[in-house]
Amino acid sequence: MKTRHLLMACALPALFAACKKDSNDQPSTPTVADNTVAFTLDGKAYTTTRLELSTAAVADQEVNQTDSLYVLTGLTSAAANAGQITLSVTFRKGQVVAGNYGDTAYATDGINWVPALGGEDFYQSNTSHYSVIQISKADGKVLEGTFSGEVASTTNQDQVLKVTGGQFRINLSTVAKGN
């Protein structure tokens, strides 16, 4: 009798330790390193392998100010037919500050997607299929945030892709700079 109780006492903790509760598992969120963009497009996860940041001054004649346009372009692989994602944000009065962007105030703000470089498909957010780019950190050293939304084909507006879980982290001193 004692042997049976001893075996049960040893077996029960091992049995419960081996059980795993699946209901609390959360989907993994991409962790982004410096100079990386990660996102999910219609259920498929992507992470950029090459990233470039271009900036330009944009004159706003209506309010007599100069804004700054930041264009972040990333390739999903080193292949010649890699996908390309572009995030565009216009900072008012040239001040790079945290906040939500991608509204319809500036037609250039938003997400663009090219499924394959050299291909004919091109998708972009627009007034019907908008996107939100949220800058959570803009301290002059790092530009960091999230993005999501929809991009519609420029040749067939009924063809719409969902962009979810987008994250980026840009080290302004080490990111490749464009023109």
PDB file of C-alpha atoms in Angstrom:
ATOM      1  CA  MET A   1       0.000   0.000   0.000  1.00  0.00           C
ATOM      2  CA  LYS A   2       2.778   2.423   0.879  1.00  0.00           C
ATOM      3  CA  THR A   3       4.529   1.684  -2.401  1.00  0.00           C
ATOM      4  CA  ARG A   4       1.401   2.498  -4.367  1.00  0.00           C
ATOM      5  CA  HIS A   5       0.939   5.819  -2.509  1.00  0.00           C
ATOM      6  CA  LEU A   6       4.609   6.643  -3.001  1.00  0.00           C
ATOM      7  CA  LEU A   7       4.350   5.970  -6.744  1.00  0.00           C
ATOM      8  CA  MET A   8       1.203   8.124  -6.974  1.00  0.00           C
ATOM      9  CA  ALA A   9       2.867  10.922  -5.017  1.00  0.00           C
ATOM     10  CA  CYS A  10       5.817  10.891  -7.433  1.00  0.00           C
ATOM     11  CA  ALA A  11       3.728  10.483 -10.592  1.00  0.00           C
ATOM     12  CA  LEU A  12       1.194  13.267  -9.986  1.00  0.00           C
ATOM     13  CA  PRO A  13       3.667  16.184  -9.947  1.00  0.00           C
ATOM     14  CA  ALA A  14       5.367  14.810 -13.058  1.00  0.00           C
ATOM     15  CA  LEU A  15       2.009  14.451 -14.783  1.00  0.00           C
ATOM     16  CA  PHE A  16       0.946  18.019 -14.006  1.00  0.00           C
ATOM     17  CA  ALA A  17       4.348  19.436 -14.904  1.00  0.00           C
ATOM     18  CA  ALA A  18       4.137  17.792 -18.314  1.00  0.00           C
ATOM     19  CA  CYS A  19       0.753  19.352 -19.088  1.00  0.00           C
ATOM     20  CA  LYS A  20       0.765  22.640 -20.944  1.00  0.00           C
ATOM     21  CA  LYS A  21      -2.156  25.014 -21.035  1.00  0.00           C
ATOM     22  CA  ASP A  22      -2.532  26.253 -24.619  1.00  0.00           C
ATOM     23  CA  SER A  23      -5.327  28.765 -24.053  1.00  0.00           C
ATOM     24  CA  ASN A  24      -2.993  31.477 -22.712  1.00  0.00           C
ATOM     25  CA  ASP A  25      -0.528  31.281 -25.602  1.00  0.00           C
ATOM     26  CA  GLN A  26      -0.289  34.635 -27.345  1.00  0.00           C
ATOM     27  CA  PRO A  27       0.695  34.988 -31.001  1.00  0.00           C
ATOM     28  CA  SER A  28       4.316  36.014 -31.263  1.00  0.00           C
ATOM     29  CA  THR A  29       4.962  39.636 -32.146  1.00  0.00           C
ATOM     30  CA  PRO A  30       7.968  40.334 -34.318  1.00  0.00           C
ATOM     31  CA  THR A  31      10.847  41.803 -32.356  1.00  0.00           C
ATOM     32  CA  VAL A  32      12.531  44.467 -34.388  1.00  0.00           C
ATOM     33  CA  ALA A  33      16.205  45.257 -34.186  1.00  0.00           C
ATOM     34  CA  ASP A  34      17.771  48.532 -35.268  1.00  0.00           C
ATOM     35  CA  ASN A  35      17.090  49.430 -38.901  1.00  0.00           C
ATOM     36  CA  THR A  36      14.417  46.793 -39.351  1.00  0.00           C
ATOM     37  CA  VAL A  37      10.794  46.757 -40.423  1.00  0.00           C
ATOM     38  CA  ALA A  38       8.589  43.738 -39.616  1.00  0.00           C
ATOM     39  CA  PHE A  39       4.953  43.331 -40.653  1.00  0.00           C
ATOM     40  CA  THR A  40       2.281  40.863 -41.690  1.00  0.00           C
ATOM     41  CA  LEU A  41       0.630  41.227 -45.085  1.00  0.00           C
ATOM     42  CA  ASP A  42      -2.551  39.200 -45.609  1.00  0.00           C
ATOM     43  CA  GLY A  43      -1.371  36.658 -43.026  1.00  0.00           C
ATOM     44  CA  LYS A  44       2.228  36.285 -44.243  1.00  0.00           C
ATOM     45  CA  ALA A  45       5.015  37.654 -42.010  1.00  0.00           C
ATOM     46  CA  TYR A  46       7.848  39.709 -43.509  1.00  0.00           C
ATOM     47  CA  THR A  47      11.023  41.259 -42.121  1.00  0.00           C
ATOM     48  CA  THR A  48      13.170  43.592 -44.174  1.00  0.00           C
ATOM     49  CA  THR A  49      16.732  42.630 -45.045  1.00  0.00           C
ATOM     50  CA  ARG A  50      17.763  46.022 -46.410  1.00  0.00           C
ATOM     51  CA  LEU A  51      16.467  49.390 -45.305  1.00  0.00           C
ATOM     52  CA  GLU A  52      16.976  52.939 -46.540  1.00  0.00           C
ATOM     53  CA  LEU A  53      15.730  56.252 -45.182  1.00  0.00           C
ATOM     54  CA  SER A  54      15.279  59.219 -47.518  1.00  0.00           C
ATOM     55  CA  THR A  55      14.305  62.687 -46.371  1.00  0.00           C
ATOM     56  CA  ALA A  56      13.221  65.776 -48.262  1.00  0.00           C
ATOM     57  CA  ALA A  57      12.057  69.277 -47.447  1.00  0.00           C
ATOM     58  CA  VAL A  58       8.574  69.999 -48.773  1.00  0.00           C
ATOM     59  CA  ALA A  59       7.273  73.553 -49.118  1.00  0.00           C
ATOM     60  CA  ASP A  60       3.698  73.965 -47.882  1.00  0.00           C
ATOM     61  CA  GLN A  61       2.530  77.114 -49.683  1.00  0.00           C
ATOM     62  CA  GLU A  62      -0.870  77.198 -47.940  1.00  0.00           C
ATOM     63  CA  VAL A  63       0.548  77.846 -44.488  1.00  0.00           C
ATOM     64  CA  ASN A  64       3.954  79.216 -45.507  1.00  0.00           C
ATOM     65  CA  GLN A  65       6.041  76.524 -43.841  1.00  0.00           C
ATOM     66  CA  THR A  66       8.497  73.827 -44.784  1.00  0.00           C
ATOM     67  CA  ASP A  67       7.616  70.263 -43.833  1.00  0.00           C
ATOM     68  CA  SER A  68       9.916  67.221 -43.764  1.00  0.00           C
ATOM     69  CA  LEU A  69       9.008  64.099 -45.716  1.00  0.00           C
ATOM     70  CA  TYR A  70      10.573  60.869 -44.403  1.00  0.00           C
ATOM     71  CA  VAL A  71      10.414  57.848 -46.715  1.00  0.00           C
ATOM     72  CA  LEU A  72      11.460  54.501 -45.258  1.00  0.00           C
ATOM     73  CA  THR A  73      11.955  51.768 -47.872  1.00  0.00           C
ATOM     74  CA  GLY A  74      12.694  48.137 -47.046  1.00  0.00           C
ATOM     75  CA  LEU A  75      13.310  45.029 -49.131  1.00  0.00           C
ATOM     76  CA  THR A  76      12.015  41.663 -47.917  1.00  0.00           C
ATOM     77  CA  SER A  77      14.986  39.709 -49.339  1.00  0.00           C
ATOM     78  CA  ALA A  78      18.176  40.116 -51.351  1.00  0.00           C
ATOM     79  CA  ALA A  79      16.580  38.527 -54.434  1.00  0.00           C
ATOM     80  CA  ALA A  80      16.087  40.570 -57.588  1.00  0.00           C
ATOM     81  CA  ASN A  81      12.324  40.071 -57.280  1.00  0.00           C
ATOM     82  CA  ALA A  82      12.095  40.951 -53.569  1.00  0.00           C
ATOM     83  CA  GLY A  83       9.017  42.595 -52.141  1.00  0.00           C
ATOM     84  CA  GLN A  84       9.345  46.238 -51.149  1.00  0.00           C
ATOM     85  CA  ILE A  85       7.495  48.132 -48.436  1.00  0.00           C
ATOM     86  CA  THR A  86       7.573  51.904 -48.147  1.00  0.00           C
ATOM     87  CA  LEU A  87       6.371  53.987 -45.204  1.00  0.00           C
ATOM     88  CA  SER A  88       5.964  57.715 -45.849  1.00  0.00           C
ATOM     89  CA  VAL A  89       5.429  60.306 -43.133  1.00  0.00           C
ATOM     90  CA  THR A  90       5.245  64.091 -43.459  1.00  0.00           C
ATOM     91  CA  PHE A  91       6.370  65.925 -40.333  1.00  0.00           C
ATOM     92  CA  ARG A  92       4.738  69.343 -40.092  1.00  0.00           C
ATOM     93  CA  LYS A  93       7.056  72.336 -39.877  1.00  0.00           C
ATOM     94  CA  GLY A  94       9.998  69.951 -40.210  1.00  0.00           C
ATOM     95  CA  GLN A  95       9.630  68.801 -36.595  1.00  0.00           C
ATOM     96  CA  VAL A  96      10.102  65.044 -36.211  1.00  0.00           C
ATOM     97  CA  VAL A  97       7.713  64.256 -33.350  1.00  0.00           C
ATOM     98  CA  ALA A  98       5.863  61.235 -32.012  1.00  0.00           C
ATOM     99  CA  GLY A  99       2.239  60.895 -33.074  1.00  0.00           C
ATOM    100  CA  ASN A 100      -0.165  59.287 -35.536  1.00  0.00           C
ATOM    101  CA  TYR A 101       0.428  59.755 -39.250  1.00  0.00           C
ATOM    102  CA  GLY A 102      -1.107  58.364 -42.390  1.00  0.00           C
ATOM    103  CA  ASP A 103      -4.272  60.412 -42.244  1.00  0.00           C
ATOM    104  CA  THR A 104      -5.541  62.054 -45.390  1.00  0.00           C
ATOM    105  CA  ALA A 105      -4.029  65.478 -44.620  1.00  0.00           C
ATOM    106  CA  TYR A 106      -1.053  64.651 -46.824  1.00  0.00           C
ATOM    107  CA  ALA A 107      -1.485  62.430 -49.860  1.00  0.00           C
ATOM    108  CA  THR A 108       2.095  61.182 -49.474  1.00  0.00           C
ATOM    109  CA  ASP A 109       1.586  59.751 -45.962  1.00  0.00           C
ATOM    110  CA  GLY A 110       0.945  56.021 -45.785  1.00  0.00           C
ATOM    111  CA  ILE A 111       2.066  52.561 -46.855  1.00  0.00           C
ATOM    112  CA  ASN A 112       3.092  51.352 -50.306  1.00  0.00           C
ATOM    113  CA  TRP A 113       3.729  47.701 -51.212  1.00  0.00           C
ATOM    114  CA  VAL A 114       5.422  46.249 -54.291  1.00  0.00           C
ATOM    115  CA  PRO A 115       5.053  42.425 -54.256  1.00  0.00           C
ATOM    116  CA  ALA A 116       8.002  41.900 -56.615  1.00  0.00           C
ATOM    117  CA  LEU A 117      10.552  44.438 -57.839  1.00  0.00           C
ATOM    118  CA  GLY A 118      10.290  44.813 -61.584  1.00  0.00           C
ATOM    119  CA  GLY A 119       6.702  43.558 -61.541  1.00  0.00           C
ATOM    120  CA  GLU A 120       3.620  45.468 -62.554  1.00  0.00           C
ATOM    121  CA  ASP A 121       1.715  45.202 -59.269  1.00  0.00           C
ATOM    122  CA  PHE A 122       1.750  48.200 -56.938  1.00  0.00           C
ATOM    123  CA  TYR A 123      -0.381  48.695 -53.832  1.00  0.00           C
ATOM    124  CA  GLN A 124      -0.869  51.857 -51.797  1.00  0.00           C
ATOM    125  CA  SER A 125      -3.007  53.240 -49.028  1.00  0.00           C
ATOM    126  CA  ASN A 126      -5.426  55.957 -50.112  1.00  0.00           C
ATOM    127  CA  THR A 127      -8.536  57.788 -48.912  1.00  0.00           C
ATOM    128  CA  SER A 128     -10.679  54.636 -49.245  1.00  0.00           C
ATOM    129  CA  HIS A 129      -8.066  52.207 -47.916  1.00  0.00           C
ATOM    130  CA  TYR A 130      -6.133  54.138 -45.328  1.00  0.00           C
ATOM    131  CA  SER A 131      -3.252  53.295 -43.047  1.00  0.00           C
ATOM    132  CA  VAL A 132      -1.979  54.543 -39.709  1.00  0.00           C
ATOM    133  CA  ILE A 133       1.694  54.966 -38.897  1.00  0.00           C
ATOM    134  CA  GLN A 134       2.209  55.629 -35.211  1.00  0.00           C
ATOM    135  CA  ILE A 135       5.565  57.097 -34.208  1.00  0.00           C
ATOM    136  CA  SER A 136       6.110  56.202 -30.542  1.00  0.00           C
ATOM    137  CA  LYS A 137       9.710  57.419 -30.252  1.00  0.00           C
ATOM    138  CA  ALA A 138      11.374  60.298 -32.088  1.00  0.00           C
ATOM    139  CA  ASP A 139      14.296  61.562 -30.032  1.00  0.00           C
ATOM    140  CA  GLY A 140      16.757  62.549 -32.764  1.00  0.00           C
ATOM    141  CA  LYS A 141      18.593  59.231 -32.383  1.00  0.00           C
ATOM    142  CA  VAL A 142      15.856  56.631 -32.888  1.00  0.00           C
ATOM    143  CA  LEU A 143      12.637  56.654 -34.867  1.00  0.00           C
ATOM    144  CA  GLU A 144      10.386  53.848 -33.656  1.00  0.00           C
ATOM    145  CA  GLY A 145       6.768  52.886 -34.055  1.00  0.00           C
ATOM    146  CA  THR A 146       4.035  50.704 -35.454  1.00  0.00           C
ATOM    147  CA  PHE A 147       1.834  50.664 -38.540  1.00  0.00           C
ATOM    148  CA  SER A 148      -1.225  48.937 -39.976  1.00  0.00           C
ATOM    149  CA  GLY A 149      -3.904  49.472 -42.562  1.00  0.00           C
ATOM    150  CA  GLU A 150      -4.923  48.516 -46.054  1.00  0.00           C
ATOM    151  CA  VAL A 151      -3.221  48.874 -49.405  1.00  0.00           C
ATOM    152  CA  ALA A 152      -5.172  48.693 -52.662  1.00  0.00           C
ATOM    153  CA  SER A 153      -3.897  47.735 -56.094  1.00  0.00           C
ATOM    154  CA  THR A 154      -3.365  50.750 -58.333  1.00  0.00           C
ATOM    155  CA  THR A 155      -4.723  48.783 -61.311  1.00  0.00           C
ATOM    156  CA  ASN A 156      -7.669  47.070 -59.556  1.00  0.00           C
ATOM    157  CA  GLN A 157      -9.038  48.966 -56.532  1.00  0.00           C
ATOM    158  CA  ASP A 158     -11.074  45.881 -55.548  1.00  0.00           C
ATOM    159  CA  GLN A 159      -7.845  44.006 -54.813  1.00  0.00           C
ATOM    160  CA  VAL A 160      -7.012  45.037 -51.229  1.00  0.00           C
ATOM    161  CA  LEU A 161      -4.352  43.638 -48.872  1.00  0.00           C
ATOM    162  CA  LYS A 162      -4.346  44.036 -45.071  1.00  0.00           C
ATOM    163  CA  VAL A 163      -1.167  45.148 -43.322  1.00  0.00           C
ATOM    164  CA  THR A 164      -1.096  44.230 -39.617  1.00  0.00           C
ATOM    165  CA  GLY A 165       1.381  44.102 -36.748  1.00  0.00           C
ATOM    166  CA  GLY A 166       3.848  46.443 -38.441  1.00  0.00           C
ATOM    167  CA  GLN A 167       6.825  47.562 -36.363  1.00  0.00           C
ATOM    168  CA  PHE A 168       9.947  49.549 -37.150  1.00  0.00           C
ATOM    169  CA  ARG A 169      13.009  50.819 -35.338  1.00  0.00           C
ATOM    170  CA  ILE A 170      15.380  53.175 -37.127  1.00  0.00           C
ATOM    171  CA  ASN A 171      18.750  54.140 -35.675  1.00  0.00           C
ATOM    172  CA  LEU A 172      19.207  57.503 -37.380  1.00  0.00           C
ATOM    173  CA  SER A 173      23.003  57.392 -37.089  1.00  0.00           C
ATOM    174  CA  THR A 174      23.450  53.957 -38.714  1.00  0.00           C
ATOM    175  CA  VAL A 175      20.568  53.547 -41.196  1.00  0.00           C
ATOM    176  CA  ALA A 176      21.465  53.691 -44.905  1.00  0.00           C
ATOM    177  CA  LYS A 177      20.561  57.132 -46.246  1.00  0.00           C
ATOM    178  CA  GLY A 178      18.994  57.791 -49.633  1.00  0.00           C
ATOM    179  CA  ASN A 179      18.755  61.019 -51.570  1.00  0.00           C
TER     180      ASN A 179
END
